[in-house]
mmCIF file of C-alpha atoms in Angstrom:
data_model
loop_
_atom_site.group_PDB
_atom_site.id
_atom_site.type_symbol
_atom_site.label_atom_id
_atom_site.label_comp_id
_atom_site.label_asym_id
_atom_site.label_seq_id
_atom_site.Cartn_x
_atom_site.Cartn_y
_atom_site.Cartn_z
ATOM 1 C CA MET A 122 10.745 -27.201 -1.072
ATOM 2 C CA LYS A 123 7.804 -28.694 -2.944
ATOM 3 C CA ARG A 124 5.794 -25.553 -2.239
ATOM 4 C CA PHE A 125 8.512 -23.381 -3.765
ATOM 5 C CA ALA A 126 8.827 -25.560 -6.892
ATOM 6 C CA TYR A 127 5.059 -25.554 -7.425
ATOM 7 C CA ILE A 128 4.802 -21.769 -7.118
ATOM 8 C CA VAL A 129 7.747 -21.227 -9.452
ATOM 9 C CA LEU A 130 6.135 -23.494 -12.035
ATOM 10 C CA LEU A 131 2.839 -21.611 -11.901
ATOM 11 C CA SER A 132 4.541 -18.211 -11.864
ATOM 12 C CA GLY A 133 6.722 -19.059 -14.833
ATOM 13 C CA TRP A 134 3.720 -20.306 -16.785
ATOM 14 C CA ALA A 135 1.841 -17.076 -16.107
ATOM 15 C CA VAL A 136 4.673 -14.843 -17.344
ATOM 16 C CA CYS A 137 5.709 -16.949 -20.322
ATOM 17 C CA PHE A 138 2.201 -17.189 -21.732
ATOM 18 C CA SER A 139 1.125 -13.625 -21.097
ATOM 19 C CA PRO A 140 0.505 -11.841 -24.423
ATOM 20 C CA ALA A 141 1.262 -8.401 -23.028
ATOM 21 C CA PRO A 142 4.530 -6.706 -24.096
ATOM 22 C CA ALA A 143 7.184 -6.019 -21.450
ATOM 23 C CA ALA A 144 6.473 -2.269 -21.457
ATOM 24 C CA ASN A 145 2.780 -2.792 -20.802
ATOM 25 C CA PRO A 146 1.735 -1.744 -17.257
ATOM 26 C CA GLU A 147 -0.275 -4.947 -16.903
ATOM 27 C CA ARG A 148 2.845 -6.982 -17.639
ATOM 28 C CA VAL A 149 4.841 -4.990 -15.072
ATOM 29 C CA GLU A 150 2.187 -5.667 -12.418
ATOM 30 C CA GLN A 151 2.207 -9.337 -13.315
ATOM 31 C CA GLU A 152 5.998 -9.522 -13.033
ATOM 32 C CA LYS A 153 5.830 -7.829 -9.617
ATOM 33 C CA ALA A 154 3.271 -10.352 -8.439
ATOM 34 C CA VAL A 155 5.373 -13.265 -9.682
ATOM 35 C CA ALA A 156 8.537 -11.920 -8.022
ATOM 36 C CA LEU A 157 6.683 -11.370 -4.744
ATOM 37 C CA THR A 158 5.026 -14.790 -4.712
ATOM 38 C CA THR A 159 8.178 -16.645 -5.722
ATOM 39 C CA GLY A 160 10.315 -14.716 -3.225
ATOM 40 C CA ARG A 161 7.945 -15.437 -0.352
ATOM 41 C CA ALA A 162 7.858 -19.131 -1.176
ATOM 42 C CA ALA A 163 11.668 -19.241 -1.285
ATOM 43 C CA LEU A 164 11.885 -17.358 2.027
ATOM 44 C CA GLU A 165 9.490 -19.820 3.648
ATOM 45 C CA ASP A 166 11.659 -22.716 2.432
ATOM 46 C CA GLY A 167 14.895 -21.066 3.591
ATOM 47 C CA LEU A 168 16.183 -20.493 0.040
ATOM 48 C CA PHE A 169 17.548 -17.076 0.867
ATOM 49 C CA ALA A 170 19.569 -16.384 -2.288
ATOM 50 C CA ILE A 171 16.535 -17.054 -4.485
ATOM 51 C CA ALA A 172 14.313 -15.021 -2.191
ATOM 52 C CA ARG A 173 16.697 -12.053 -2.287
ATOM 53 C CA LYS A 174 16.888 -12.140 -6.090
ATOM 54 C CA ASN A 175 13.104 -12.048 -6.410
ATOM 55 C CA PHE A 176 12.627 -9.309 -3.818
ATOM 56 C CA ASP A 177 15.278 -7.228 -5.606
ATOM 57 C CA ARG A 178 13.335 -7.746 -8.833
ATOM 58 C CA TYR A 179 10.135 -6.703 -7.097
ATOM 59 C CA LEU A 180 11.730 -3.530 -5.710
ATOM 60 C CA ARG A 181 13.026 -2.497 -9.133
ATOM 61 C CA ARG A 182 9.440 -2.522 -10.365
ATOM 62 C CA ALA A 183 7.868 -0.965 -7.254
ATOM 63 C CA SER A 184 6.118 2.328 -7.957
ATOM 64 C CA THR A 185 4.877 3.474 -4.521
ATOM 65 C CA ASP A 186 6.395 3.878 -1.063
ATOM 66 C CA GLU A 187 4.029 1.170 0.199
ATOM 67 C CA GLU A 188 5.406 -1.310 -2.334
ATOM 68 C CA ARG A 189 8.995 -0.252 -1.628
ATOM 69 C CA ALA A 190 8.452 -0.658 2.108
ATOM 70 C CA GLN A 191 6.952 -4.105 1.591
ATOM 71 C CA GLY A 192 9.905 -5.188 -0.546
ATOM 72 C CA THR A 193 12.416 -3.779 1.928
ATOM 73 C CA LEU A 194 10.759 -5.589 4.832
ATOM 74 C CA LEU A 195 11.012 -8.870 2.945
ATOM 75 C CA GLN A 196 14.674 -8.171 2.178
ATOM 76 C CA ALA A 197 15.217 -7.615 5.902
ATOM 77 C CA ARG A 198 13.631 -10.976 6.662
ATOM 78 C CA VAL A 199 16.082 -12.608 4.254
ATOM 79 C CA LEU A 200 18.978 -10.973 6.100
ATOM 80 C CA PHE A 201 17.489 -12.108 9.402
ATOM 81 C CA GLY A 202 17.288 -15.665 8.112
ATOM 82 C CA GLU A 203 20.976 -15.421 7.251
ATOM 83 C CA ARG A 204 21.669 -14.126 10.777
ATOM 84 C CA GLN A 205 22.974 -10.808 9.485
ATOM 85 C CA TYR A 206 21.290 -8.925 12.297
ATOM 86 C CA GLY A 207 23.307 -5.735 12.025
ATOM 87 C CA ASP A 208 22.441 -5.504 8.337
ATOM 88 C CA VAL A 209 18.751 -5.924 9.191
ATOM 89 C CA VAL A 210 18.863 -2.894 11.475
ATOM 90 C CA ASP A 211 20.891 -0.823 9.006
ATOM 91 C CA LEU A 212 18.557 -1.601 6.093
ATOM 92 C CA LEU A 213 15.377 -0.820 8.017
ATOM 93 C CA ASN A 214 16.844 2.406 9.390
ATOM 94 C CA ARG A 215 17.907 3.578 5.926
ATOM 95 C CA ARG A 216 14.502 2.857 4.394
ATOM 96 C CA SER A 217 12.315 3.992 7.299
ATOM 97 C CA ASP A 218 10.867 6.922 5.310
ATOM 98 C CA TRP A 219 9.306 4.488 2.852
ATOM 99 C CA ALA A 220 7.506 2.648 5.649
ATOM 100 C CA ARG A 221 6.059 5.651 7.460
ATOM 101 C CA LYS A 222 2.241 5.458 7.547
ATOM 102 C CA THR A 223 2.160 2.287 5.445
ATOM 103 C CA PRO A 224 1.022 -1.219 6.505
ATOM 104 C CA SER A 225 4.713 -2.228 6.706
ATOM 105 C CA GLU A 226 5.649 0.299 9.396
ATOM 106 C CA ALA A 227 4.800 -2.065 12.260
ATOM 107 C CA GLY A 228 6.877 -4.772 10.598
ATOM 108 C CA PHE A 229 9.864 -2.424 10.366
ATOM 109 C CA VAL A 230 9.700 -1.806 14.117
ATOM 110 C CA TYR A 231 9.172 -5.459 15.019
ATOM 111 C CA TRP A 232 11.950 -6.915 12.865
ATOM 112 C CA LYS A 233 14.356 -4.204 13.965
ATOM 113 C CA ALA A 234 13.594 -5.042 17.603
ATOM 114 C CA ARG A 235 13.924 -8.752 16.918
ATOM 115 C CA ALA A 236 17.313 -8.230 15.301
ATOM 116 C CA ARG A 237 18.450 -6.185 18.303
ATOM 117 C CA TYR A 238 17.248 -8.999 20.583
ATOM 118 C CA GLU A 239 19.410 -11.455 18.659
ATOM 119 C CA GLN A 240 22.327 -9.066 19.164
ATOM 120 C CA ALA A 241 21.627 -9.201 22.934
ATOM 121 C CA ALA A 242 20.690 -5.498 22.880
ATOM 122 C CA TYR A 243 17.652 -6.124 25.070
ATOM 123 C CA VAL A 244 17.250 -2.581 26.364
ATOM 124 C CA ASP A 245 17.248 -1.206 22.829
ATOM 125 C CA ALA A 246 14.720 -3.839 21.738
ATOM 126 C CA LEU A 247 12.466 -2.836 24.642
ATOM 127 C CA ARG A 248 12.754 0.812 23.694
ATOM 128 C CA LEU A 249 11.599 0.003 20.168
ATOM 129 C CA LEU A 250 8.624 -2.022 21.427
ATOM 130 C CA ASP A 251 7.477 0.023 24.418
ATOM 131 C CA ASP A 252 4.769 1.999 22.597
ATOM 132 C CA PHE A 253 4.022 -0.641 19.960
ATOM 133 C CA ASP A 254 0.361 -1.156 20.939
ATOM 134 C CA LEU A 255 -0.297 2.582 20.952
ATOM 135 C CA ARG A 256 1.284 3.149 17.567
ATOM 136 C CA PHE A 257 -0.096 0.022 15.889
ATOM 137 C CA PRO A 258 -3.244 -1.009 17.786
ATOM 138 C CA ASP A 259 -4.589 -3.341 15.098
ATOM 139 C CA SER A 260 -1.314 -4.778 13.822
ATOM 140 C CA SER A 261 -0.926 -8.459 13.016
ATOM 141 C CA TYR A 262 2.512 -8.135 14.655
ATOM 142 C CA SER A 263 1.005 -7.325 18.076
ATOM 143 C CA PRO A 264 1.163 -10.887 19.506
ATOM 144 C CA ALA A 265 4.763 -11.398 18.386
ATOM 145 C CA ALA A 266 5.763 -7.956 19.650
ATOM 146 C CA LEU A 267 4.267 -8.671 23.081
ATOM 147 C CA ARG A 268 6.083 -12.013 23.273
ATOM 148 C CA LEU A 269 9.357 -10.352 22.296
ATOM 149 C CA HIS A 270 8.773 -7.667 24.929
ATOM 150 C CA ALA A 271 8.345 -10.364 27.580
ATOM 151 C CA LYS A 272 11.458 -12.231 26.446
ATOM 152 C CA CYS A 273 13.517 -9.038 26.713
ATOM 153 C CA HIS A 274 12.364 -8.621 30.311
ATOM 154 C CA LEU A 275 13.310 -12.237 30.997
ATOM 155 C CA GLN A 276 16.817 -11.700 29.645
ATOM 156 C CA LEU A 277 17.173 -8.576 31.792
ATOM 157 C CA LYS A 278 15.852 -10.468 34.856
ATOM 158 C CA ASN A 279 12.896 -8.098 35.148
ATOM 159 C CA LEU A 280 10.848 -11.099 36.240
ATOM 160 C CA ASP A 281 7.827 -9.272 37.663
ATOM 161 C CA LEU A 282 7.492 -7.279 34.448
ATOM 162 C CA ALA A 283 7.834 -10.457 32.416
ATOM 163 C CA LEU A 284 5.027 -12.059 34.435
ATOM 164 C CA ASP A 285 2.773 -9.102 33.624
ATOM 165 C CA GLU A 286 3.492 -9.617 29.931
ATOM 166 C CA PHE A 287 2.759 -13.356 30.128
ATOM 167 C CA ARG A 288 -0.612 -12.664 31.743
ATOM 168 C CA LYS A 289 -1.461 -10.012 29.185
ATOM 169 C CA PHE A 290 -0.535 -12.309 26.298
ATOM 170 C CA GLN A 291 -2.542 -15.252 27.623
ATOM 171 C CA LYS A 292 -5.581 -13.044 28.166
ATOM 172 C CA SER A 293 -5.453 -11.521 24.683
ATOM 173 C CA TYR A 294 -4.002 -14.256 22.453
ATOM 174 C CA THR A 295 -5.120 -17.644 23.762
ATOM 175 C CA ASP A 296 -5.413 -19.003 20.219
ATOM 176 C CA SER A 297 -1.972 -17.803 19.137
ATOM 177 C CA PRO A 298 0.570 -20.445 18.014
ATOM 178 C CA GLU A 299 2.878 -18.931 20.634
ATOM 179 C CA ALA A 300 0.431 -19.490 23.513
ATOM 180 C CA PRO A 301 2.039 -22.802 24.632
ATOM 181 C CA GLU A 302 5.505 -21.232 24.782
ATOM 182 C CA ASN A 303 4.072 -18.269 26.647
ATOM 183 C CA LEU A 304 2.626 -20.550 29.331
ATOM 184 C CA LEU A 305 5.894 -22.476 29.531
ATOM 185 C CA ASP A 306 7.887 -19.260 30.005
ATOM 186 C CA TRP A 307 5.328 -18.123 32.572
ATOM 187 C CA GLY A 308 5.640 -21.351 34.538
ATOM 188 C CA GLY A 309 9.436 -21.334 34.301
ATOM 189 C CA THR A 310 9.608 -17.792 35.630
ATOM 190 C CA LEU A 311 7.399 -18.701 38.574
ATOM 191 C CA ILE A 312 9.683 -21.658 39.325
ATOM 192 C CA GLU A 313 12.674 -19.319 39.252
ATOM 193 C CA LEU A 314 10.896 -17.015 41.707
ATOM 194 C CA GLY A 315 10.126 -19.942 44.015
ATOM 195 C CA SER A 316 6.352 -19.674 43.515
ATOM 196 C CA ARG A 317 5.847 -23.415 43.234
ATOM 197 C CA GLY A 318 2.070 -23.421 43.714
ATOM 198 C CA ASP A 319 1.505 -20.770 41.036
ATOM 199 C CA ALA A 320 3.931 -22.592 38.731
ATOM 200 C CA VAL A 321 1.968 -25.829 39.112
ATOM 201 C CA ALA A 322 -1.299 -24.013 38.365
ATOM 202 C CA THR A 323 0.166 -22.407 35.237
ATOM 203 C CA LEU A 324 1.726 -25.601 33.896
ATOM 204 C CA ASP A 325 -1.506 -27.472 34.651
ATOM 205 C CA ARG A 326 -3.134 -25.083 32.148
ATOM 206 C CA LEU A 327 -0.446 -25.724 29.551
ATOM 207 C CA VAL A 328 -0.385 -29.525 29.381
ATOM 208 C CA PRO A 329 -4.098 -30.273 28.814
ATOM 209 C CA SER A 330 -4.706 -27.178 26.648
ATOM 210 C CA TYR A 331 -1.882 -27.835 24.156
ATOM 211 C CA PRO A 332 -1.066 -31.549 24.623
ATOM 212 C CA SER A 333 0.762 -32.053 21.322
ATOM 213 C CA SER A 334 3.089 -29.050 21.685
ATOM 214 C CA ASP A 335 6.787 -29.227 22.532
ATOM 215 C CA ALA A 336 6.061 -26.783 25.352
ATOM 216 C CA ALA A 337 3.612 -29.260 26.905
ATOM 217 C CA SER A 338 6.270 -31.986 26.875
ATOM 218 C CA GLN A 339 8.691 -29.730 28.731
ATOM 219 C CA GLY A 340 5.932 -28.564 31.044
ATOM 220 C CA SER A 341 5.135 -32.163 31.976
ATOM 221 C CA LEU A 342 8.744 -32.717 33.015
ATOM 222 C CA TRP A 343 8.687 -29.606 35.173
ATOM 223 C CA LEU A 344 5.384 -30.644 36.735
ATOM 224 C CA GLY A 345 6.860 -34.021 37.616
ATOM 225 C CA ALA A 346 9.748 -32.323 39.356
ATOM 226 C CA LEU A 347 7.431 -29.942 41.187
ATOM 227 C CA TYR A 348 5.166 -32.734 42.393
#
């Protein structure tokens, strides 16, 4: 909340004291930047109504498909935060042409798949993510997409496929914030399969590697039971 208030204060100061007239292109760019910054801060703080208002303002001033796609993706994240998962999918489908071949295209696919996951449409989410790495090889969404892919397999009880995803994630994204949860899911799946020795080995990697994580606390309890 403090972050949002600070950004709003700075943003308001920048607009109020700008000498440029409203019709000036420099003023329009400044207003877009303020709306984007303020909206992101509100989204981060869970202030969805304020975030939506600022992203709407940004979209009204957007002049390229790349900007429109970026604004739409942020609107979708607001809807996701409000748990309006069907609306997320509808919005991203309707605006997909804006995102094509822009930096936001990977985000459109990921957030659509995540919304479908929340709707328990796991097969559809998998379909959306299956060729993600091929389509977006350098995307910042790749770690999250791989984790979501694995979680879909878990929900569908495709446990061997889920294990493959856990291994792939741990090999590629050891430093990811989601690495502790990945190891915990990996160990839990091995327990479910009755592979106690492999589960112990996996959880023994989790606890010392990420000792302050919630996943490590849960992993310690499972290790105690296994021992």
